PDB file of C-alpha atoms in Angstrom:
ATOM      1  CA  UNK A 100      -7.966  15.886  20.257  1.00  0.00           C
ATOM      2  CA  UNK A 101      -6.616  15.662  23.928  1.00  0.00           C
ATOM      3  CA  UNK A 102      -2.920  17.093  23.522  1.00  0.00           C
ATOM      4  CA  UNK A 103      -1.259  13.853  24.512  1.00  0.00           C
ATOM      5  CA  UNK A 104      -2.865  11.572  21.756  1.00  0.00           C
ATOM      6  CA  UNK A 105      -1.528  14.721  18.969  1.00  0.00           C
ATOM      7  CA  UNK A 106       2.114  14.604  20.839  1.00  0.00           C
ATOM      8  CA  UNK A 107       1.799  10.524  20.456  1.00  0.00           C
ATOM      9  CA  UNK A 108       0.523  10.869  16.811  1.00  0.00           C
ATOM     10  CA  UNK A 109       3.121  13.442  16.130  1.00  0.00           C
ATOM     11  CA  UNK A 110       6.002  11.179  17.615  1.00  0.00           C
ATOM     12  CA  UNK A 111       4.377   8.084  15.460  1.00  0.00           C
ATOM     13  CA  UNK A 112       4.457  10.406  12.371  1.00  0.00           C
ATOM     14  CA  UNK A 113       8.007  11.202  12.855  1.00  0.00           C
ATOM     15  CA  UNK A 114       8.527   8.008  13.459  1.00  0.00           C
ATOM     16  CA  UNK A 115       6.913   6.461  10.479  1.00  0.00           C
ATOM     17  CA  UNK A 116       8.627   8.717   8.099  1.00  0.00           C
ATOM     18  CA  UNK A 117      12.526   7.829   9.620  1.00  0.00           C
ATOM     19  CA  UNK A 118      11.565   4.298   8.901  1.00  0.00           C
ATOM     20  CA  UNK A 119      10.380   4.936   5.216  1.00  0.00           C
ATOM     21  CA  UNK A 120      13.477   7.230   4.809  1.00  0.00           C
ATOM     22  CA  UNK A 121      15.570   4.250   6.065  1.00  0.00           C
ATOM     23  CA  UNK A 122      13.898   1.784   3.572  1.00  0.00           C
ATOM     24  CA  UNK A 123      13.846   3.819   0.834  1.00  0.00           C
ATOM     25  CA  UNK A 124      17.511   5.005   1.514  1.00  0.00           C
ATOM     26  CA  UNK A 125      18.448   1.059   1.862  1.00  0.00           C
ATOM     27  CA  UNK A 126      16.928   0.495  -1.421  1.00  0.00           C
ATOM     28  CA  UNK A 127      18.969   3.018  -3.581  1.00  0.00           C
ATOM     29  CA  UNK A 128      22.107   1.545  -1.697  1.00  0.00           C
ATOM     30  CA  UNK A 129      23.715  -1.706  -2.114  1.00  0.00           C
ATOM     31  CA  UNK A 130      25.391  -4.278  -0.115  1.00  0.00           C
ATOM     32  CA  UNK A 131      24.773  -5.952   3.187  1.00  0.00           C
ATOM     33  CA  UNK A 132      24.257  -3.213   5.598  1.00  0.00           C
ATOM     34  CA  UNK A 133      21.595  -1.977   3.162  1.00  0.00           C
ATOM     35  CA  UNK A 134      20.378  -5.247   2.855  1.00  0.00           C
ATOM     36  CA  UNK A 135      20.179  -5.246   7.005  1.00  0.00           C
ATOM     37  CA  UNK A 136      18.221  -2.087   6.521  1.00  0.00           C
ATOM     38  CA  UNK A 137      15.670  -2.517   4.710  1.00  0.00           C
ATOM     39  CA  UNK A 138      15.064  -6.024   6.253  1.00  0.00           C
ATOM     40  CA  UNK A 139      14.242  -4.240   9.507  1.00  0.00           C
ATOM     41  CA  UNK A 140      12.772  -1.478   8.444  1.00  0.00           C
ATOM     42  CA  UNK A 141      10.195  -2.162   5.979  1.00  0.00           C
ATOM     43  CA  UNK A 142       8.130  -4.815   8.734  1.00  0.00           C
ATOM     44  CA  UNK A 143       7.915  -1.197  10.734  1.00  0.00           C
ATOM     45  CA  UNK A 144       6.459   0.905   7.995  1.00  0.00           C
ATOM     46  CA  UNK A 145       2.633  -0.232   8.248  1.00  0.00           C
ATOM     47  CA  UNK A 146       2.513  -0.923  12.186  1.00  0.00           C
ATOM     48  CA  UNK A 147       3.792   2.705  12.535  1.00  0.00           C
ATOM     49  CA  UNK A 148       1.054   4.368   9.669  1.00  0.00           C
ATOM     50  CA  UNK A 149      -1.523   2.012  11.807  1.00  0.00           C
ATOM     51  CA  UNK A 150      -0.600   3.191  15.345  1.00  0.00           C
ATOM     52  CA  UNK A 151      -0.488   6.955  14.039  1.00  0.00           C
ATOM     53  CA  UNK A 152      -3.735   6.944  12.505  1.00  0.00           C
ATOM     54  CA  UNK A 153      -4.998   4.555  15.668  1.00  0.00           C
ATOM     55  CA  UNK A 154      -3.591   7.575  17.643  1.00  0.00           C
ATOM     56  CA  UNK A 155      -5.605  10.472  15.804  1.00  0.00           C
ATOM     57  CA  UNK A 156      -8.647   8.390  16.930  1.00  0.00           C
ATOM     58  CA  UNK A 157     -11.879   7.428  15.178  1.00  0.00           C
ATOM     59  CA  UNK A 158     -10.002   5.469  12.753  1.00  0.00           C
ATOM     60  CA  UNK A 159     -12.526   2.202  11.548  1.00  0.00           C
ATOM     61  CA  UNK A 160     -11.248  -1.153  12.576  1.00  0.00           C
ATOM     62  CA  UNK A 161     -11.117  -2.105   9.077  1.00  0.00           C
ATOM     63  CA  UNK A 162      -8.742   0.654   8.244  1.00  0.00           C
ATOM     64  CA  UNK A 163      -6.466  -0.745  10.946  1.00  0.00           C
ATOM     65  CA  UNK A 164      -6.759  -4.471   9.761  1.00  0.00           C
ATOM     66  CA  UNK A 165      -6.263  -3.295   6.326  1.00  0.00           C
ATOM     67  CA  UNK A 166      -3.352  -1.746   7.527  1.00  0.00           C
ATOM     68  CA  UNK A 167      -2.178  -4.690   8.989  1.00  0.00           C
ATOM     69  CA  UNK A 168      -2.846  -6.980   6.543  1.00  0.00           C
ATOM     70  CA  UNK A 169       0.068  -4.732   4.748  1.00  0.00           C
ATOM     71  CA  UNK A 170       2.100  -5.186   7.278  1.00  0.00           C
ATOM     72  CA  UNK A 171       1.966  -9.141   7.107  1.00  0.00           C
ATOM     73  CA  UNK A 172       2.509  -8.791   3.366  1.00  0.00           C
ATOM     74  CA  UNK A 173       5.169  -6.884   3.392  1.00  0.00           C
ATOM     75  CA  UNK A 174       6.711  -8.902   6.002  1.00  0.00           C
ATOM     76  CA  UNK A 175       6.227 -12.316   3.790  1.00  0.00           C
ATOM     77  CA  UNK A 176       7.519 -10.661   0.972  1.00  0.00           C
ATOM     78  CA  UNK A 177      11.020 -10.556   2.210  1.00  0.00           C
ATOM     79  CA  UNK A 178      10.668 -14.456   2.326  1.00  0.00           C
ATOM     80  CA  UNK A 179      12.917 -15.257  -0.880  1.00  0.00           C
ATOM     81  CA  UNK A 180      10.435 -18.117  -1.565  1.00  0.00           C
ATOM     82  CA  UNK A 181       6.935 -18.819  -3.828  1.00  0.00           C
ATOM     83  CA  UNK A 182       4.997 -20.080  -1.137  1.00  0.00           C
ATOM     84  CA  UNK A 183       5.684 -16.564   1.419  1.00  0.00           C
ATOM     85  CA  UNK A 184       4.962 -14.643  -1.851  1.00  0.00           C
ATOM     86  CA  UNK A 185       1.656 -16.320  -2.079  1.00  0.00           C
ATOM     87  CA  UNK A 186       0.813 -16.125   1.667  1.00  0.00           C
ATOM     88  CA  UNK A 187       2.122 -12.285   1.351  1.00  0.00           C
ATOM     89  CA  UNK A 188      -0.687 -11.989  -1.781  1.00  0.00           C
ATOM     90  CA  UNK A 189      -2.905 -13.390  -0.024  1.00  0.00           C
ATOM     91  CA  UNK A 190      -2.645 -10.740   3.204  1.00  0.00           C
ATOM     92  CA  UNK A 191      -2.617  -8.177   0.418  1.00  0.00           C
ATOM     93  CA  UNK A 192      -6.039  -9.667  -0.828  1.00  0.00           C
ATOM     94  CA  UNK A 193      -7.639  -9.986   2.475  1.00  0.00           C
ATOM     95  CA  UNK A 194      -6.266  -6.089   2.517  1.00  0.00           C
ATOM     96  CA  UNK A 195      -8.399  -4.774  -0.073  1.00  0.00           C
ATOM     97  CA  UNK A 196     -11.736  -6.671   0.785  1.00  0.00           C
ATOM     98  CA  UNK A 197     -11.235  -4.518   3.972  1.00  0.00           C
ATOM     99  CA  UNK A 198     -10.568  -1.523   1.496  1.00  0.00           C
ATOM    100  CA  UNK A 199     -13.876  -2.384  -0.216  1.00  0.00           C
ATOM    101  CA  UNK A 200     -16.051  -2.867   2.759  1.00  0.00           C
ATOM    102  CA  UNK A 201     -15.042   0.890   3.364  1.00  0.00           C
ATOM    103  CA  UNK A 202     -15.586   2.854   0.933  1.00  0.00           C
ATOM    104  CA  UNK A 203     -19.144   0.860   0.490  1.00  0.00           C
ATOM    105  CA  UNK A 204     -21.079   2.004  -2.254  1.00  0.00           C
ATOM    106  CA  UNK A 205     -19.656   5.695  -3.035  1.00  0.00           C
ATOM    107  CA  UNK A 206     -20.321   6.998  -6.619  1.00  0.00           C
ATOM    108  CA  UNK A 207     -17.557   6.301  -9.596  1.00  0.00           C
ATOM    109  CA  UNK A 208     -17.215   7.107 -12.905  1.00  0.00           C
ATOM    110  CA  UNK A 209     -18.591   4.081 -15.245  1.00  0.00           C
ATOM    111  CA  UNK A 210     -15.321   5.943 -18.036  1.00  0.00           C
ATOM    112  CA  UNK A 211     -12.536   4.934 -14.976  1.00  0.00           C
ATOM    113  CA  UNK A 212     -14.146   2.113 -14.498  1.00  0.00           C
ATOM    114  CA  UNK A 213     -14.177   1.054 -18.247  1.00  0.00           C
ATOM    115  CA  UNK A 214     -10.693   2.257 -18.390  1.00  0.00           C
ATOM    116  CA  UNK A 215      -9.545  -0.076 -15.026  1.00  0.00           C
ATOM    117  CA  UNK A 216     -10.799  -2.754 -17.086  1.00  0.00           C
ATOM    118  CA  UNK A 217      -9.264  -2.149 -19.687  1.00  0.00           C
ATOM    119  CA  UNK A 218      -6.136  -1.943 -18.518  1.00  0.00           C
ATOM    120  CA  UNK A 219      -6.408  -5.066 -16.315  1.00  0.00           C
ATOM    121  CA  UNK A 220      -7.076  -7.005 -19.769  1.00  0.00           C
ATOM    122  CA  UNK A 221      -3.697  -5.288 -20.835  1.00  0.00           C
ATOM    123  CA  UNK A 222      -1.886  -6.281 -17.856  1.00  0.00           C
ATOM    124  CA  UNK A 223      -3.143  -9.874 -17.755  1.00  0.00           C
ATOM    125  CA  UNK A 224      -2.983 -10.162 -21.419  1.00  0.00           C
ATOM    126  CA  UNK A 225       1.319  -9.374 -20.823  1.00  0.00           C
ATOM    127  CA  UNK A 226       2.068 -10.403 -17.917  1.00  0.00           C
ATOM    128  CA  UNK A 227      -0.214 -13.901 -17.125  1.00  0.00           C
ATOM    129  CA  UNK A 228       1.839 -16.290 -19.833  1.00  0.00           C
ATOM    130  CA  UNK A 229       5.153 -14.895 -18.931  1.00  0.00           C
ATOM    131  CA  UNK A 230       4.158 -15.963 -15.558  1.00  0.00           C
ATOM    132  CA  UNK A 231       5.083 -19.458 -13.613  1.00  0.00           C
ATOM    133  CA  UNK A 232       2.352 -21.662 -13.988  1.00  0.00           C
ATOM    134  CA  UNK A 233       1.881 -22.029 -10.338  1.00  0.00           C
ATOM    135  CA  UNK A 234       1.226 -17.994 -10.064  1.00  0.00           C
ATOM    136  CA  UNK A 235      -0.783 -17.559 -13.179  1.00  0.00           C
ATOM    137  CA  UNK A 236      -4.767 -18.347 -11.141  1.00  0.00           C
ATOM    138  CA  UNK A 237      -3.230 -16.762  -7.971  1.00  0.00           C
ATOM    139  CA  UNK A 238      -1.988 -13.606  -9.599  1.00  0.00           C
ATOM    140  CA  UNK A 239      -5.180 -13.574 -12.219  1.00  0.00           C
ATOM    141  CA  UNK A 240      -7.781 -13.187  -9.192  1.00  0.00           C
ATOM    142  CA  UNK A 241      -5.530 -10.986  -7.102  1.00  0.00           C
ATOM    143  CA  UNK A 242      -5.291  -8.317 -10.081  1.00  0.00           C
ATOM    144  CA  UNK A 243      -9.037  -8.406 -10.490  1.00  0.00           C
ATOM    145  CA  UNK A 244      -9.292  -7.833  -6.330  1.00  0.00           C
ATOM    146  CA  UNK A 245      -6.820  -5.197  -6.799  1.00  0.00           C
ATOM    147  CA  UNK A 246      -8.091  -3.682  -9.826  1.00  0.00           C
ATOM    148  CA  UNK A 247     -11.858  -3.470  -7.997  1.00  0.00           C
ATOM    149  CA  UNK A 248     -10.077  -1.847  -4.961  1.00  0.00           C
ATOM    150  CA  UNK A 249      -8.448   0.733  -7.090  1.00  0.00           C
ATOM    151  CA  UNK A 250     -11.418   1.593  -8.854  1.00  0.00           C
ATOM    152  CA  UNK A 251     -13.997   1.505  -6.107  1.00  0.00           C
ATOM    153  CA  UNK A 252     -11.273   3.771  -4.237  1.00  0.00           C
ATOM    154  CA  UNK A 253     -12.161   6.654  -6.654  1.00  0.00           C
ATOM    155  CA  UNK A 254     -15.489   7.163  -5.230  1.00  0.00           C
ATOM    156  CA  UNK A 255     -13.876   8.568  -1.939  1.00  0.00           C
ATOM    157  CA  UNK A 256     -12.487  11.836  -3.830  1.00  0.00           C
ATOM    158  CA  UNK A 257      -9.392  12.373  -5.735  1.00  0.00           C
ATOM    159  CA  UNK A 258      -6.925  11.361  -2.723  1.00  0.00           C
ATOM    160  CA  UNK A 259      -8.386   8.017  -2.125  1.00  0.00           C
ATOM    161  CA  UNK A 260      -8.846   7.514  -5.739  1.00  0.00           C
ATOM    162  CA  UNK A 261      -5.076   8.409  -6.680  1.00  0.00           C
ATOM    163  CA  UNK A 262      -3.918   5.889  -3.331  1.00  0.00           C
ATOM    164  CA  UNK A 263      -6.046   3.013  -5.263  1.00  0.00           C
ATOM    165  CA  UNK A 264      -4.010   3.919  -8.458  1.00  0.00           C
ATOM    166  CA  UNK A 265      -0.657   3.829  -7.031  1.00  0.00           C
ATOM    167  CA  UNK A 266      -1.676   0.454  -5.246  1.00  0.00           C
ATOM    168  CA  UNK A 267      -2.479  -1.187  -8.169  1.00  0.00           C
ATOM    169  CA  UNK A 268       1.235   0.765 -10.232  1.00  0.00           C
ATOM    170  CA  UNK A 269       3.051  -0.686  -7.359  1.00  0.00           C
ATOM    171  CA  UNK A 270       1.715  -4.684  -7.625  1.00  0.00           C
ATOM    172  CA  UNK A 271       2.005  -4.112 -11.170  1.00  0.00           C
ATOM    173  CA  UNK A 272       6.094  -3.453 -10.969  1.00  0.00           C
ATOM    174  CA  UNK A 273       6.086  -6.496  -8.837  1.00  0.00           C
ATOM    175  CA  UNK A 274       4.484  -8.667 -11.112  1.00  0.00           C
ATOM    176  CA  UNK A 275       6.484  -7.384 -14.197  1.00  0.00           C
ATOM    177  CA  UNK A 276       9.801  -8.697 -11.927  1.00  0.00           C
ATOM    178  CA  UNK A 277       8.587 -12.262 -11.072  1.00  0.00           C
ATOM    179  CA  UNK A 278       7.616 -12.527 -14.904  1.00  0.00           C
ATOM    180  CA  UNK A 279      11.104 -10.773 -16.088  1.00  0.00           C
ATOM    181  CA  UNK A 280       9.646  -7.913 -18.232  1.00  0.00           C
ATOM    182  CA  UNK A 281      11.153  -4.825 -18.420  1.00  0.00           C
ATOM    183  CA  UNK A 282      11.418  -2.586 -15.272  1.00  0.00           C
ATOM    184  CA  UNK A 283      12.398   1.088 -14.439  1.00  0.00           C
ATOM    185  CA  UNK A 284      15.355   1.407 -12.700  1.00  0.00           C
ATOM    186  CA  UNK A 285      15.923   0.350  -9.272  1.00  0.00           C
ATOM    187  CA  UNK A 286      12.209  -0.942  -9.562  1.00  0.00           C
ATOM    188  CA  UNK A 287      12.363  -2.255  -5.797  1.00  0.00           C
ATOM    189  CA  UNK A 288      12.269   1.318  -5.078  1.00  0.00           C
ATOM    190  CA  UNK A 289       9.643   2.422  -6.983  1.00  0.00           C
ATOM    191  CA  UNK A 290       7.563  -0.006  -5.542  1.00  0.00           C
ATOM    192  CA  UNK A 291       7.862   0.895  -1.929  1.00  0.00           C
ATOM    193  CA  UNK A 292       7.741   4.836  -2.950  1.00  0.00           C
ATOM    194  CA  UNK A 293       3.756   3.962  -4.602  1.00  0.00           C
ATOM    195  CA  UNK A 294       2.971   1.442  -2.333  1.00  0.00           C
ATOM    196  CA  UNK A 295       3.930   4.061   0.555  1.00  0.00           C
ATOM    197  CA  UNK A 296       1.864   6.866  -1.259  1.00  0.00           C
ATOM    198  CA  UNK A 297      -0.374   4.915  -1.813  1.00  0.00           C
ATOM    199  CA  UNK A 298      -1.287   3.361   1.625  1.00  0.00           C
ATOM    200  CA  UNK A 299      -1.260   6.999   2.970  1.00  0.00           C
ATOM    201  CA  UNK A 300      -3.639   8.223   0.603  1.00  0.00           C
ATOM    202  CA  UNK A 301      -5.885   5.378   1.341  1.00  0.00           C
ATOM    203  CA  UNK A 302      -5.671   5.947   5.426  1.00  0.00           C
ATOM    204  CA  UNK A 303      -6.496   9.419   4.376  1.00  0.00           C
ATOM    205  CA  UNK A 304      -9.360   9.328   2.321  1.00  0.00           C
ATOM    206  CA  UNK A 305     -10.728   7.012   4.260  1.00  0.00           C
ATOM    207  CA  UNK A 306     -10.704   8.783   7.096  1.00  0.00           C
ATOM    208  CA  UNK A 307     -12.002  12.153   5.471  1.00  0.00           C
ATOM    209  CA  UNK A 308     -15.287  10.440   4.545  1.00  0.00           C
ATOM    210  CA  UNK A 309     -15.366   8.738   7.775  1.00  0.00           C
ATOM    211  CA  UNK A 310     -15.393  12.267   9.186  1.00  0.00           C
ATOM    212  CA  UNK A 311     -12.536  11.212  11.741  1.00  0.00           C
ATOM    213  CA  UNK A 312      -9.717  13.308  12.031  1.00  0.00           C
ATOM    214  CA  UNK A 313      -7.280  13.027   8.959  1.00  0.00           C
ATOM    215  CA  UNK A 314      -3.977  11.847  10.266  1.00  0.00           C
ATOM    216  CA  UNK A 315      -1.089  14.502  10.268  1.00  0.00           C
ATOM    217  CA  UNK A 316       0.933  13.044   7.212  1.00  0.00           C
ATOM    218  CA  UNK A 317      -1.850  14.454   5.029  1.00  0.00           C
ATOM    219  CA  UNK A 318      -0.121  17.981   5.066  1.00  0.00           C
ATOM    220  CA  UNK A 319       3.105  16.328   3.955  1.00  0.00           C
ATOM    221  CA  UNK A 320       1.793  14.471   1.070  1.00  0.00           C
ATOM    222  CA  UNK A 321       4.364  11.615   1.129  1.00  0.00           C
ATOM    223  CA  UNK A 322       6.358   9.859   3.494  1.00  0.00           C
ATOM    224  CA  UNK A 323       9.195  10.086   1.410  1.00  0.00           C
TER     225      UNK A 323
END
C-alpha cells in the first residue's frame, strides 16, 4: 500500500472509532445533548467503516454498497415513525443480498445451519404475534434474509461467521423493543455495540477471502 492511502486509512480508522465512542457514549447518557449526539453521530459510523476499507483498496463494490445500505438504515432508523422503520428494513435487506452475493457459495456446517433455523422458528414463534400487524410480513421475510445472511456468513471463517451472528443478536434486540418484550438494559446500546462488531467483522472477513488487504481495525477487534 502506497504510504498515503495507509496515513488516509489510518486517519479514517481513528476517525471511525471517535464517532462510535461518541454514539456509544451518547447512548449510556441521557438528556438532550446526548440525544444531539448520537443523532449526528451514528449517520457517520458506516460512511467512515466504508471510506476506511475503500481506502485500504481492493475492497468489492458490494462490500461498499453493503456498507452503505447500513448507513441509509441507520439513518432512517432515527425517523421516530413506522414507515422510516420500514424503509430503514428495507436498506438493511437490500444490505444482506449484497452480503450473500459475497460470500457466494463457501462451505457451512448443515448443524449451524439446522440450529439458525431453529432459532429463527423461536424468534418468529415470540416475537411475530406480539408484533403490529402492519410489521408482522415485513419483519417475517426480513428475519429469514437475515437469518440466511448470518448463516451463509459462517462459510467465510470464524470472523465473518461471528459478524453474521451479532447481525442477526442486534435486529433481534430491535425487534424485541417494537414488540415490548423484555430487554437488557440500556438495550439501545447493546444494539449499536453488535451491530458495530458485527459490521466490522463482516468488512473483515470479507475482505480476507477476497485476498484484499484486511482493513486496520482488524487488530483492534472492536470499535468500541
Amino acid at each position: 500500500m502506497r504510504p498515503e492511502r495507509h496515513r488516509a486509512a489510518r486517519l479514517l480508522l481513528l476517525a471511525y472509532v471517535i464517532a462510535a465512542l461518541t454514539d456509544l457514549t451518547a447512548l449510556l447518557a441521557h438528556g438532550h445533548t446526548a440525544q444531539t449526539l448520537h443523532t449526528v453521530a451514528k449517520p457517520l459510523l458506516m460512511p467512515l467503516l466504508a471510506a476506511q476499507v475503500y481506502a485500504r483498496g481492493g475492497a468489492p463494490r458490494l462490500l461498499t454498497a453493503a456498507l452503505l445500505c447500513g448507513w441509509g438504515g441507520d439513518t432512517l432508523l432515527l425517523i421516530d415513525a413506522e414507515p422510516a422503520f420500514l424503509a430503514g428494513m428495507a436498506l438493511f435487506a437490500a444490505g444482506h443480498v449484497c452480503y450473500l452475493v459475497l460470500f457466494g457459495r463457501g462451505r457451512t456446517d448443515p448443524y449451524l445451519g439446522a440450529g439458525y433455523a431453529a432459532a429463527l422458528a423461536a424468534t418468529a414463534a415470540l416475537l411475530l404475534p406480539a408484533l403490529p400487524g402492519g410489521l408482522r410480513i415485513p419483519v417475517a421475510g426480513y428475519s429469514l434474509l437475515l437469518t440466511a445472511m448470518a448463516y451463509r456468513a459462517s462459510g467465510l471463517g470464524v470472523r465473518a461467521g461471528l459478524g453474521g451472528a451479532l447481525f442477526l443478536v442486534s435486529d433481534t434486540l430491535i425487534a424485541t423493543g417494537i414488540a415490548d418484550l423484555p430487554q437488557p438494559p440500556v438495550p439501545d446500546f447493546w444494539v449499536m455495540v453488535t451491530y458495530l462488531v458485527a459490521q466490522s467483522l463482516l468488512a473483515a472477513g470479507v475482505l480476507r477471502c477476497q485476498g484484499a488487504p484486511a482493513p486496520a481495525y482488524r487488530d483492534t477487534s472492536t470499535p468500541v
